[in-house]
mmCIF file of C-alpha atoms in Angstrom:
data_model
loop_
_atom_site.group_PDB
_atom_site.id
_atom_site.type_symbol
_atom_site.label_atom_id
_atom_site.label_comp_id
_atom_site.label_asym_id
_atom_site.label_seq_id
_atom_site.Cartn_x
_atom_site.Cartn_y
_atom_site.Cartn_z
ATOM 1 C CA MET A 1 40.246 95.898 -45.899
ATOM 2 C CA LYS A 2 36.355 95.456 -45.507
ATOM 3 C CA LYS A 3 36.738 91.386 -45.403
ATOM 4 C CA LEU A 4 39.519 91.908 -43.128
ATOM 5 C CA ILE A 5 38.249 94.147 -40.661
ATOM 6 C CA ALA A 6 34.781 91.910 -40.772
ATOM 7 C CA LEU A 7 36.731 88.765 -40.193
ATOM 8 C CA ILE A 8 38.606 90.486 -37.118
ATOM 9 C CA ILE A 9 35.336 91.125 -35.706
ATOM 10 C CA VAL A 10 33.268 88.278 -36.469
ATOM 11 C CA ALA A 11 36.138 85.449 -36.212
ATOM 12 C CA PRO A 12 37.061 85.596 -32.106
ATOM 13 C CA PRO A 13 33.196 85.420 -30.848
ATOM 14 C CA LEU A 14 33.095 82.343 -33.918
ATOM 15 C CA ILE A 15 36.289 80.872 -32.229
ATOM 16 C CA PHE A 16 34.968 81.528 -28.551
ATOM 17 C CA ALA A 17 31.367 79.984 -29.244
ATOM 18 C CA VAL A 18 32.671 76.638 -31.080
ATOM 19 C CA VAL A 19 35.405 76.109 -28.464
ATOM 20 C CA PHE A 20 32.662 76.450 -26.212
ATOM 21 C CA GLY A 21 30.256 74.404 -27.711
ATOM 22 C CA TYR A 22 32.968 71.284 -27.844
ATOM 23 C CA LEU A 23 33.911 71.776 -24.073
ATOM 24 C CA LEU A 24 30.261 72.033 -22.983
ATOM 25 C CA VAL A 25 29.405 68.798 -25.084
ATOM 26 C CA LYS A 26 32.860 66.548 -24.854
ATOM 27 C CA GLY A 27 34.459 68.441 -21.552
ATOM 28 C CA PRO A 28 36.473 66.721 -19.608
ATOM 29 C CA ARG A 29 33.907 66.417 -16.415
ATOM 30 C CA MET A 30 30.878 65.357 -18.884
ATOM 31 C CA THR A 31 31.869 62.068 -20.500
ATOM 32 C CA VAL A 32 32.868 60.863 -16.758
ATOM 33 C CA GLN A 33 29.861 62.054 -14.436
ATOM 34 C CA HIS A 34 29.082 59.449 -11.721
ATOM 35 C CA HIS A 35 25.007 58.642 -11.314
ATOM 36 C CA PHE A 36 23.469 57.190 -8.556
ATOM 37 C CA ARG A 37 20.780 55.267 -8.881
ATOM 38 C CA GLU A 38 18.694 54.366 -5.886
ATOM 39 C CA PHE A 39 18.860 50.643 -6.162
ATOM 40 C CA GLN A 40 22.772 50.538 -6.264
ATOM 41 C CA THR A 41 23.538 52.985 -3.884
ATOM 42 C CA VAL A 42 25.049 51.578 -0.364
ATOM 43 C CA LEU A 43 25.029 53.840 1.984
ATOM 44 C CA PRO A 44 27.136 54.418 4.737
ATOM 45 C CA PRO A 45 26.597 52.910 7.719
ATOM 46 C CA PRO A 46 25.574 55.349 10.673
ATOM 47 C CA PRO A 47 28.240 57.216 12.946
ATOM 48 C CA PRO A 48 28.480 55.457 16.607
ATOM 49 C CA GLY A 49 26.390 56.982 19.283
ATOM 50 C CA THR A 50 23.230 57.560 16.655
ATOM 51 C CA VAL A 51 19.829 56.656 18.112
ATOM 52 C CA SER A 52 17.498 54.814 15.828
ATOM 53 C CA ALA A 53 14.309 56.840 15.439
ATOM 54 C CA GLN A 54 12.125 53.730 14.862
ATOM 55 C CA PRO A 55 10.001 52.676 17.887
ATOM 56 C CA ASP A 56 11.888 50.242 20.092
ATOM 57 C CA ALA A 57 9.032 47.297 20.095
ATOM 58 C CA SER A 58 11.096 46.294 23.413
ATOM 59 C CA ARG A 59 9.733 49.765 25.196
ATOM 60 C CA ILE A 60 5.777 49.092 24.773
ATOM 61 C CA PRO A 61 4.510 45.073 25.255
ATOM 62 C CA ALA A 62 2.549 43.387 22.899
ATOM 63 C CA GLY A 63 -0.218 40.352 22.783
ATOM 64 C CA ALA A 64 -0.272 38.411 25.939
ATOM 65 C CA ALA A 65 2.533 40.516 27.911
ATOM 66 C CA LEU A 66 -0.023 43.581 27.823
ATOM 67 C CA ALA A 67 -2.029 41.746 30.692
ATOM 68 C CA LEU A 68 1.117 41.381 32.665
ATOM 69 C CA VAL A 69 1.764 44.856 32.810
ATOM 70 C CA LYS A 70 0.166 46.495 35.796
ATOM 71 C CA ASN A 71 0.641 50.624 36.735
ATOM 72 C CA PRO A 72 3.052 49.936 39.407
ATOM 73 C CA LEU A 73 1.721 53.941 40.864
ATOM 74 C CA PRO A 74 -0.681 54.454 43.944
ATOM 75 C CA ALA A 75 -3.849 56.352 42.727
ATOM 76 C CA ASN A 76 -3.215 59.143 45.294
ATOM 77 C CA PRO A 77 -4.013 62.833 44.966
ATOM 78 C CA GLN A 78 0.047 63.577 43.942
ATOM 79 C CA ASN A 79 0.384 61.311 41.010
ATOM 80 C CA LEU A 80 -3.321 62.640 39.784
ATOM 81 C CA GLU A 81 -2.277 65.843 39.961
ATOM 82 C CA ARG A 82 1.316 65.057 38.054
ATOM 83 C CA GLY A 83 -1.079 62.568 35.810
ATOM 84 C CA GLY A 84 -3.020 65.857 34.995
ATOM 85 C CA ILE A 85 -0.055 68.254 34.080
ATOM 86 C CA TYR A 86 1.259 65.775 31.790
ATOM 87 C CA TYR A 87 -2.407 65.143 30.223
ATOM 88 C CA SER A 88 -2.054 68.677 29.614
ATOM 89 C CA TYR A 89 1.026 68.881 27.637
ATOM 90 C CA TYR A 90 0.348 65.907 25.882
ATOM 91 C CA CYS A 91 -2.987 65.061 25.241
ATOM 92 C CA LEU A 92 -5.837 68.176 25.867
ATOM 93 C CA PHE A 93 -5.253 69.784 22.605
ATOM 94 C CA CYS A 94 -6.837 67.019 20.879
ATOM 95 C CA HIS A 95 -8.979 64.910 23.898
ATOM 96 C CA GLY A 96 -9.994 68.255 25.322
ATOM 97 C CA GLU A 97 -10.291 69.142 28.967
ATOM 98 C CA GLY A 98 -13.005 66.864 30.037
ATOM 99 C CA GLY A 99 -11.409 63.607 27.464
ATOM 100 C CA ALA A 100 -14.349 64.119 25.662
ATOM 101 C CA GLY A 101 -12.279 64.177 22.304
ATOM 102 C CA ASP A 102 -13.585 67.480 22.035
ATOM 103 C CA GLY A 103 -10.090 69.429 21.985
ATOM 104 C CA PRO A 104 -9.478 72.409 19.948
ATOM 105 C CA VAL A 105 -6.859 70.496 17.492
ATOM 106 C CA GLY A 106 -8.857 67.501 17.805
ATOM 107 C CA HIS A 107 -12.006 68.942 15.790
ATOM 108 C CA SER A 108 -9.941 68.718 12.501
ATOM 109 C CA TYR A 109 -8.310 64.843 12.876
ATOM 110 C CA ILE A 110 -10.622 62.243 11.040
ATOM 111 C CA PRO A 111 -11.749 59.995 12.905
ATOM 112 C CA VAL A 112 -12.043 62.359 15.813
ATOM 113 C CA PRO A 113 -10.147 61.785 18.885
ATOM 114 C CA ALA A 114 -11.210 58.487 21.527
ATOM 115 C CA ASP A 115 -13.785 59.620 24.390
ATOM 116 C CA LEU A 116 -11.728 59.233 27.199
ATOM 117 C CA ARG A 117 -14.499 58.852 29.551
ATOM 118 C CA GLY A 118 -16.248 56.057 27.874
ATOM 119 C CA ALA A 119 -16.551 52.217 28.463
ATOM 120 C CA LYS A 120 -14.041 50.981 25.753
ATOM 121 C CA VAL A 121 -11.230 53.158 27.489
ATOM 122 C CA ALA A 122 -12.265 51.972 30.801
ATOM 123 C CA GLY A 123 -12.389 48.467 30.338
ATOM 124 C CA TYR A 124 -8.607 48.671 29.593
ATOM 125 C CA SER A 125 -5.871 46.709 31.329
ATOM 126 C CA ASP A 126 -2.923 48.794 32.291
ATOM 127 C CA GLY A 127 -0.698 47.524 29.858
ATOM 128 C CA GLU A 128 -3.804 48.085 26.677
ATOM 129 C CA LEU A 129 -4.034 51.737 28.026
ATOM 130 C CA LEU A 130 -0.237 52.027 27.797
ATOM 131 C CA ARG A 131 -0.290 51.169 24.680
ATOM 132 C CA ALA A 132 -3.201 52.588 23.391
ATOM 133 C CA MET A 133 -2.209 55.789 24.505
ATOM 134 C CA LEU A 134 1.357 55.746 22.929
ATOM 135 C CA THR A 135 0.893 53.681 19.780
ATOM 136 C CA GLY A 136 -3.271 54.025 18.987
ATOM 137 C CA ALA A 137 -4.617 55.494 16.018
ATOM 138 C CA GLY A 138 -3.554 59.190 15.616
ATOM 139 C CA HIS A 139 -0.871 58.806 18.119
ATOM 140 C CA GLU A 140 1.818 56.238 16.330
ATOM 141 C CA PRO A 141 4.680 56.978 16.054
ATOM 142 C CA VAL A 142 4.862 60.484 17.886
ATOM 143 C CA LEU A 143 4.056 59.575 21.437
ATOM 144 C CA GLU A 144 5.704 56.158 21.901
ATOM 145 C CA ARG A 145 9.071 58.608 21.555
ATOM 146 C CA VAL A 146 8.267 62.146 23.065
ATOM 147 C CA VAL A 147 6.171 60.697 26.418
ATOM 148 C CA PRO A 148 9.001 59.935 28.855
ATOM 149 C CA PRO A 149 8.573 56.712 30.325
ATOM 150 C CA GLU A 150 8.498 57.973 34.237
ATOM 151 C CA GLN A 151 5.232 60.115 32.748
ATOM 152 C CA ARG A 152 3.594 57.493 31.249
ATOM 153 C CA PHE A 153 2.131 55.437 34.499
ATOM 154 C CA HIS A 154 0.890 59.390 35.850
ATOM 155 C CA LEU A 155 -0.585 59.945 32.357
ATOM 156 C CA ALA A 156 -2.461 56.364 32.996
ATOM 157 C CA LEU A 157 -3.859 57.339 36.081
ATOM 158 C CA PHE A 158 -4.895 60.129 35.091
ATOM 159 C CA VAL A 159 -7.160 59.257 32.062
ATOM 160 C CA ARG A 160 -8.625 55.924 34.340
ATOM 161 C CA SER A 161 -9.902 59.145 36.614
ATOM 162 C CA LEU A 162 -11.302 60.309 33.340
ATOM 163 C CA ALA A 163 -13.571 57.643 32.982
ATOM 164 C CA ARG A 164 -14.313 57.055 36.345
ATOM 165 C CA ALA A 165 -15.388 60.908 37.010
ATOM 166 C CA ARG A 166 -18.061 60.332 34.439
#
C-alpha cells in the first residue's frame, strides 16, 4: 500500500518533467527556428517618401566649385542681425559670444572650436566658409542637416563680421 501511495505521489511530477524536457529539446519550434545572419539578410526597401539621413553632396559644393559660390546677401544691418540670431541658435554654445572658440560647451571638445575671428577664417572664400561651417571638424554631419539653406548665408555674413570686428 505504501508503494502505491508513493507511486501516485511521485509518478505525476516525474512524468511531467520527462514530457516537459522532451518538448523543450525536441519541440516543434526548436528544430525549425529561423536564424538571421547579418551577411545573409536582405533588407526590405525603404517605404515610399522616406528621406535619407545621409548628406546630399549636391547641396554643398566641393573642390573647384567652392570658388564659384558667392554670398547673394548684402552685408546690411538687417542681414547681420538675422545672422546674429542664427549664430546664437547654432554656434554660440561652442564658439562663444565673440567667436573666440570659448563657448560653454566648446571647452569640452578636443580640439577646441575654431576662433572665428582669426585670419584663417577671414581668408576663406564664401564657398569655403559655407562648407567649413556646415561640414568642418566637429560639425559633421549635424549642421548640414540642421541649418536650413535659407539661413546659411545670413550665418556666413555674421561670421565674416566677427573676423572684421577683431
